[in-house]
mmCIF file of C-alpha atoms and ligand atoms in Angstrom:
data_model
loop_
_atom_site.group_PDB
_atom_site.id
_atom_site.type_symbol
_atom_site.label_atom_id
_atom_site.label_comp_id
_atom_site.label_asym_id
_atom_site.label_seq_id
_atom_site.Cartn_x
_atom_site.Cartn_y
_atom_site.Cartn_z
ATOM 1 C CA MET V 6 0.041 -0.054 -0.007
ATOM 2 C CA SER V 7 1.446 3.531 -0.862
ATOM 3 C CA VAL V 8 1.836 5.938 2.093
ATOM 4 C CA GLY V 9 -1.195 8.040 0.968
ATOM 5 C CA ALA V 10 -3.541 5.298 1.095
ATOM 6 C CA ARG V 11 -2.191 4.185 4.139
ATOM 7 C CA TYR V 12 -2.878 7.584 5.330
ATOM 8 C CA ALA V 13 -6.237 7.475 3.864
ATOM 9 C CA SER V 14 -7.086 4.146 5.737
ATOM 10 C CA LEU V 15 -5.772 5.169 8.927
ATOM 11 C CA LEU V 16 -7.641 8.213 9.024
ATOM 12 C CA ALA V 17 -10.883 6.021 8.253
ATOM 13 C CA GLU V 18 -10.314 3.787 11.064
ATOM 14 C CA ILE V 19 -9.210 6.505 13.519
ATOM 15 C CA ASP V 20 -12.645 8.270 12.629
ATOM 16 C CA ALA V 21 -14.504 4.906 13.236
ATOM 17 C CA GLU V 22 -12.987 4.134 16.289
ATOM 18 C CA ALA V 23 -13.688 7.989 17.624
ATOM 19 C CA ALA V 24 -17.085 7.507 16.330
ATOM 20 C CA ALA V 25 -17.717 4.520 18.387
ATOM 21 C CA ASN V 26 -16.473 6.093 21.492
ATOM 22 C CA GLY V 27 -18.961 8.950 20.955
ATOM 23 C CA ALA V 28 -16.415 11.340 19.548
ATOM 24 C CA GLY V 29 -17.049 13.259 16.426
ATOM 25 C CA ALA V 30 -15.321 12.498 13.022
ATOM 26 C CA GLY V 31 -12.269 14.509 12.746
ATOM 27 C CA SER V 32 -12.220 15.044 16.332
ATOM 28 C CA VAL V 33 -8.404 13.020 16.581
ATOM 29 C CA THR V 34 -5.638 14.532 14.496
ATOM 30 C CA LEU V 35 -2.930 12.785 12.886
ATOM 31 C CA VAL V 36 0.455 13.660 13.626
ATOM 32 C CA GLY V 37 2.652 11.845 11.349
ATOM 33 C CA VAL V 38 6.004 11.226 12.901
ATOM 34 C CA ALA V 39 8.684 11.495 10.488
ATOM 35 C CA LYS V 40 11.979 10.445 12.628
ATOM 36 C CA GLY V 41 14.176 8.184 10.834
ATOM 37 C CA GLN V 42 12.017 8.064 7.819
ATOM 38 C CA PRO V 43 12.772 9.316 4.097
ATOM 39 C CA ALA V 44 11.525 12.717 3.454
ATOM 40 C CA GLU V 45 9.747 11.322 0.112
ATOM 41 C CA ARG V 46 7.634 9.369 2.330
ATOM 42 C CA VAL V 47 6.527 12.288 4.572
ATOM 43 C CA ARG V 48 6.081 14.464 1.243
ATOM 44 C CA GLU V 49 3.640 11.275 -0.034
ATOM 45 C CA ALA V 50 1.678 11.594 3.147
ATOM 46 C CA ILE V 51 1.496 15.617 2.954
ATOM 47 C CA ALA V 52 0.260 15.287 -0.980
ATOM 48 C CA ALA V 53 -2.559 12.790 0.468
ATOM 49 C CA GLY V 54 -3.510 15.399 3.054
ATOM 50 C CA LEU V 55 -1.434 14.790 6.232
ATOM 51 C CA ALA V 56 -1.011 18.301 8.064
ATOM 52 C CA ASP V 57 0.830 17.708 10.835
ATOM 53 C CA VAL V 58 4.039 16.537 11.148
ATOM 54 C CA GLY V 59 6.174 15.430 14.220
ATOM 55 C CA GLU V 60 10.125 14.926 14.760
ATOM 56 C CA ASN V 61 12.208 14.192 17.499
ATOM 57 C CA TYR V 62 15.531 15.346 16.547
ATOM 58 C CA VAL V 63 16.633 19.216 15.739
ATOM 59 C CA GLN V 64 19.452 17.994 13.440
ATOM 60 C CA GLU V 65 16.869 15.694 11.550
ATOM 61 C CA ALA V 66 14.237 18.393 11.347
ATOM 62 C CA LYS V 67 17.016 20.911 9.877
ATOM 63 C CA ALA V 68 17.695 18.136 7.082
ATOM 64 C CA THR V 69 13.909 17.305 6.374
ATOM 65 C CA PHE V 70 11.717 20.562 7.062
ATOM 66 C CA PRO V 71 12.914 22.752 4.159
ATOM 67 C CA SER V 72 11.963 20.266 1.472
ATOM 68 C CA LEU V 73 8.463 19.800 3.250
ATOM 69 C CA PRO V 74 5.299 21.745 1.741
ATOM 70 C CA PRO V 75 3.912 23.854 4.666
ATOM 71 C CA VAL V 76 2.632 21.773 7.796
ATOM 72 C CA ARG V 77 2.640 22.231 11.465
ATOM 73 C CA ARG V 78 5.641 21.096 13.033
ATOM 74 C CA HIS V 79 5.553 19.298 16.352
ATOM 75 C CA PHE V 80 8.709 18.925 18.333
ATOM 76 C CA ILE V 81 8.175 15.664 20.078
ATOM 77 C CA GLY V 82 11.656 14.838 21.603
ATOM 78 C CA HIS V 83 13.572 15.757 24.778
ATOM 79 C CA VAL V 84 14.039 19.413 25.286
ATOM 80 C CA GLN V 85 17.353 20.503 25.959
ATOM 81 C CA ARG V 86 18.188 23.845 26.969
ATOM 82 C CA ASN V 87 20.767 24.779 24.663
ATOM 83 C CA LYS V 88 18.280 23.674 21.329
ATOM 84 C CA ALA V 89 15.669 26.213 22.749
ATOM 85 C CA ALA V 90 16.468 28.660 20.033
ATOM 86 C CA ALA V 91 16.835 26.097 17.316
ATOM 87 C CA ILE V 92 13.559 24.372 18.343
ATOM 88 C CA ILE V 93 11.671 27.655 17.897
ATOM 89 C CA ALA V 94 13.241 28.346 14.891
ATOM 90 C CA LEU V 95 11.877 24.895 13.412
ATOM 91 C CA PHE V 96 8.792 24.087 15.219
ATOM 92 C CA ASP V 97 5.144 25.543 15.386
ATOM 93 C CA VAL V 98 4.580 23.136 18.809
ATOM 94 C CA VAL V 99 6.466 21.757 21.419
ATOM 95 C CA GLN V 100 4.980 18.735 22.639
ATOM 96 C CA SER V 101 7.404 17.467 24.941
ATOM 97 C CA LEU V 102 7.800 19.863 27.779
ATOM 98 C CA ASP V 103 8.725 17.981 31.001
ATOM 99 C CA ARG V 104 10.560 20.686 33.639
ATOM 100 C CA LEU V 105 10.394 24.132 34.270
ATOM 101 C CA GLU V 106 13.755 24.906 33.269
ATOM 102 C CA ALA V 107 13.331 24.001 29.671
ATOM 103 C CA GLY V 108 10.070 25.671 29.394
ATOM 104 C CA LEU V 109 11.847 28.817 30.684
ATOM 105 C CA ALA V 110 14.459 28.379 27.916
ATOM 106 C CA LEU V 111 11.793 28.089 25.246
ATOM 107 C CA ALA V 112 9.964 31.143 26.575
ATOM 108 C CA GLY V 113 12.930 33.126 26.452
ATOM 109 C CA ALA V 114 13.701 32.140 22.996
ATOM 110 C CA ALA V 115 9.863 32.639 21.953
ATOM 111 C CA GLU V 116 10.018 35.948 23.262
ATOM 112 C CA ARG V 117 13.112 37.096 21.700
ATOM 113 C CA VAL V 118 11.365 36.456 18.155
ATOM 114 C CA GLY V 119 8.042 37.881 19.164
ATOM 115 C CA ARG V 120 6.246 34.486 19.144
ATOM 116 C CA VAL V 121 4.018 32.714 21.467
ATOM 117 C CA LEU V 122 4.593 28.931 21.348
ATOM 118 C CA PRO V 123 1.699 26.138 21.840
ATOM 119 C CA VAL V 124 3.238 23.586 24.464
ATOM 120 C CA LEU V 125 2.025 20.521 25.915
ATOM 121 C CA VAL V 126 3.194 19.132 29.256
ATOM 122 C CA GLN V 127 4.774 15.605 28.852
ATOM 123 C CA VAL V 128 3.406 13.047 31.438
ATOM 124 C CA ASN V 129 5.204 10.174 32.509
ATOM 125 C CA ILE V 130 2.802 7.267 32.544
ATOM 126 C CA SER V 131 4.828 4.490 31.929
ATOM 127 C CA PRO V 132 7.597 2.601 33.812
ATOM 128 C CA SER V 133 9.680 2.132 30.240
ATOM 129 C CA GLU V 134 9.531 5.777 29.577
ATOM 130 C CA ARG V 135 12.696 8.032 30.684
ATOM 131 C CA PHE V 136 10.920 11.146 30.459
ATOM 132 C CA GLY V 137 8.001 13.339 31.268
ATOM 133 C CA CYS V 138 6.714 14.943 34.312
ATOM 134 C CA SER V 139 4.812 12.825 37.279
ATOM 135 C CA PRO V 140 1.109 13.001 36.566
ATOM 136 C CA ASP V 141 1.021 14.781 40.126
ATOM 137 C CA GLU V 142 3.412 17.385 39.294
ATOM 138 C CA ALA V 143 1.809 18.281 35.841
ATOM 139 C CA PRO V 144 -0.955 20.746 36.912
ATOM 140 C CA ARG V 145 1.746 22.784 38.918
ATOM 141 C CA LEU V 146 3.928 22.918 36.135
ATOM 142 C CA ALA V 147 1.372 24.006 33.735
ATOM 143 C CA ASP V 148 0.430 26.722 36.012
ATOM 144 C CA ALA V 149 4.019 27.796 35.924
ATOM 145 C CA LEU V 150 4.519 28.058 32.289
ATOM 146 C CA ARG V 151 1.279 29.671 32.157
ATOM 147 C CA GLU V 152 3.059 32.395 34.032
ATOM 148 C CA ARG V 153 5.003 32.940 30.766
ATOM 149 C CA PRO V 154 3.321 35.145 28.198
ATOM 150 C CA SER V 155 5.061 33.753 25.256
ATOM 151 C CA LEU V 156 3.980 29.986 26.147
ATOM 152 C CA HIS V 157 0.686 28.672 25.694
ATOM 153 C CA VAL V 158 -0.098 25.580 27.453
ATOM 154 C CA GLU V 159 -2.514 23.603 25.120
ATOM 155 C CA GLY V 160 -2.806 20.098 27.361
ATOM 156 C CA VAL V 161 -0.762 17.041 27.895
ATOM 157 C CA MET V 162 1.324 14.552 25.844
ATOM 158 C CA ALA V 163 2.352 10.832 27.133
ATOM 159 C CA ILE V 164 3.839 8.022 25.707
ATOM 160 C CA GLY V 165 2.063 4.609 26.385
ATOM 161 C CA PRO V 166 4.060 1.811 28.038
ATOM 162 C CA LEU V 167 5.964 -0.872 25.931
ATOM 163 C CA THR V 168 3.859 -3.938 27.090
ATOM 164 C CA PRO V 169 1.468 -6.298 25.168
ATOM 165 C CA ASP V 170 -0.772 -6.134 28.108
ATOM 166 C CA ARG V 171 -3.979 -4.448 26.635
ATOM 167 C CA ARG V 172 -5.293 -3.422 29.853
ATOM 168 C CA ALA V 173 -1.989 -1.819 31.347
ATOM 169 C CA ILE V 174 -2.055 0.173 28.203
ATOM 170 C CA ALA V 175 -5.638 1.332 28.799
ATOM 171 C CA GLY V 176 -4.822 1.907 32.389
ATOM 172 C CA ALA V 177 -1.830 4.258 31.564
ATOM 173 C CA PHE V 178 -3.756 6.158 29.053
ATOM 174 C CA SER V 179 -6.732 6.820 31.532
ATOM 175 C CA LEU V 180 -4.292 8.307 33.726
ATOM 176 C CA ALA V 181 -2.914 10.642 31.042
ATOM 177 C CA ALA V 182 -6.627 11.364 30.608
ATOM 178 C CA LYS V 183 -7.338 12.111 34.166
ATOM 179 C CA THR V 184 -4.025 14.358 34.391
ATOM 180 C CA PHE V 185 -5.042 16.141 31.105
ATOM 181 C CA ALA V 186 -8.605 16.987 32.942
ATOM 182 C CA ARG V 187 -6.515 18.409 35.851
ATOM 183 C CA VAL V 188 -4.107 20.560 33.364
ATOM 184 C CA GLY V 189 -6.454 21.936 31.198
ATOM 185 C CA GLY V 190 -6.712 22.706 27.425
ATOM 186 C CA SER V 191 -7.710 21.073 24.062
ATOM 187 C CA THR V 192 -5.130 18.383 23.200
ATOM 188 C CA LEU V 193 -4.349 15.382 24.531
ATOM 189 C CA SER V 194 -1.887 13.858 22.504
ATOM 190 C CA ILE V 195 -1.437 9.982 23.274
ATOM 191 C CA GLY V 196 -1.331 7.019 20.957
ATOM 192 C CA MET V 197 1.171 5.680 18.525
ATOM 193 C CA SER V 198 1.576 2.871 15.742
ATOM 194 C CA GLY V 199 0.919 0.169 18.576
ATOM 195 C CA ASP V 200 -1.379 1.737 21.015
ATOM 196 C CA TRP V 201 -3.526 4.208 19.002
ATOM 197 C CA ARG V 202 -7.227 2.461 19.263
ATOM 198 C CA GLU V 203 -6.789 2.378 23.313
ATOM 199 C CA ALA V 204 -5.647 5.917 23.430
ATOM 200 C CA VAL V 205 -8.602 6.808 21.165
ATOM 201 C CA ARG V 206 -10.774 5.123 23.510
ATOM 202 C CA ALA V 207 -9.458 6.871 26.549
ATOM 203 C CA GLY V 208 -10.302 10.204 24.720
ATOM 204 C CA SER V 209 -7.099 11.151 22.693
ATOM 205 C CA THR V 210 -7.529 14.202 20.520
ATOM 206 C CA MET V 211 -3.996 13.256 18.810
ATOM 207 C CA VAL V 212 -2.184 10.370 17.563
ATOM 208 C CA ARG V 213 1.449 10.524 16.595
ATOM 209 C CA LEU V 214 1.924 7.932 14.239
ATOM 210 C CA GLY V 215 5.554 6.760 12.826
ATOM 211 C CA THR V 216 5.884 3.059 11.558
ATOM 212 C CA ALA V 217 1.742 2.573 10.691
ATOM 213 C CA LEU V 218 1.813 5.503 8.420
ATOM 214 C CA PHE V 219 5.077 5.471 6.805
ATOM 215 C CA GLY V 220 6.581 2.077 7.234
ATOM 216 C CA GLU V 221 9.804 0.696 9.243
ATOM 217 C CA ARG V 222 12.321 3.248 9.990
ATOM 218 C CA GLY V 223 15.862 3.051 8.444
HETATM 219 C C1 PLP H 303 8.873 7.554 17.532
HETATM 220 C C2 PLP H 303 7.831 8.181 18.317
HETATM 221 C C3 PLP H 303 6.454 8.191 18.048
HETATM 222 C C4 PLP H 303 6.048 7.513 16.769
HETATM 223 O O1 PLP H 303 6.145 6.097 16.880
HETATM 224 P P1 PLP H 303 5.448 4.790 16.184
HETATM 225 O O2 PLP H 303 5.451 3.892 16.978
HETATM 226 O O3 PLP H 303 6.562 4.452 14.733
HETATM 227 O O4 PLP H 303 4.367 5.244 15.582
HETATM 228 C C5 PLP H 303 5.314 8.844 18.473
HETATM 229 N N1 PLP H 303 5.688 9.619 19.755
HETATM 230 C C6 PLP H 303 7.183 10.035 20.111
HETATM 231 C C7 PLP H 303 7.292 10.911 21.130
HETATM 232 C C8 PLP H 303 7.953 9.085 19.570
HETATM 233 O O5 PLP H 303 9.259 9.480 19.992
#
């Protein structure tokens, strides 16, 4: 199947799952995760309608993004303070903000170029995951970030646990959804290639798909 055909069929499956859970069609945004993928595949998906692209690495984004048509660019990797200016220059949204120091660095870099940066607070819901603040810390971190006028906290991002146990995955996403309710905002970014159905059932408004959309990473 071509990347374009896979994009269309994934969108239909996601909409069907959302509808089965009482959410409207189009209520879940699909972010295509470009890390480790040939730019050609990303361009194919964009030609088929993909409007949101995620990237974990600043270096890769520098190489790939200039060759892409206009899309909303999401940073989903670990935020290093010394990369704040580069992240601001390359991305429209930062989904992976998990500590105040990194937030302040991004706020400073955004202020310097006169931008307001949409961000999500990354919450750790999995023992297999290194990054993310604890669910209990998240509301306080969001409040502290909201004091910076150059940041706009739009919700929560989380990475599900790496386990074949579907109930454990559903439980972790339910914790992400509860944390999202405490943080507030419009975006709950949960669900990847292996667990997007559980995520949509838990109330995801944004899934981040790499391999399911583009194929195996090189
Ligand atoms: C790699 C990655 C994805 C996509 O992973 P797939 O399993 O290929 O869909 C989504 N979110 C984050 C944060 C990632 O690092």
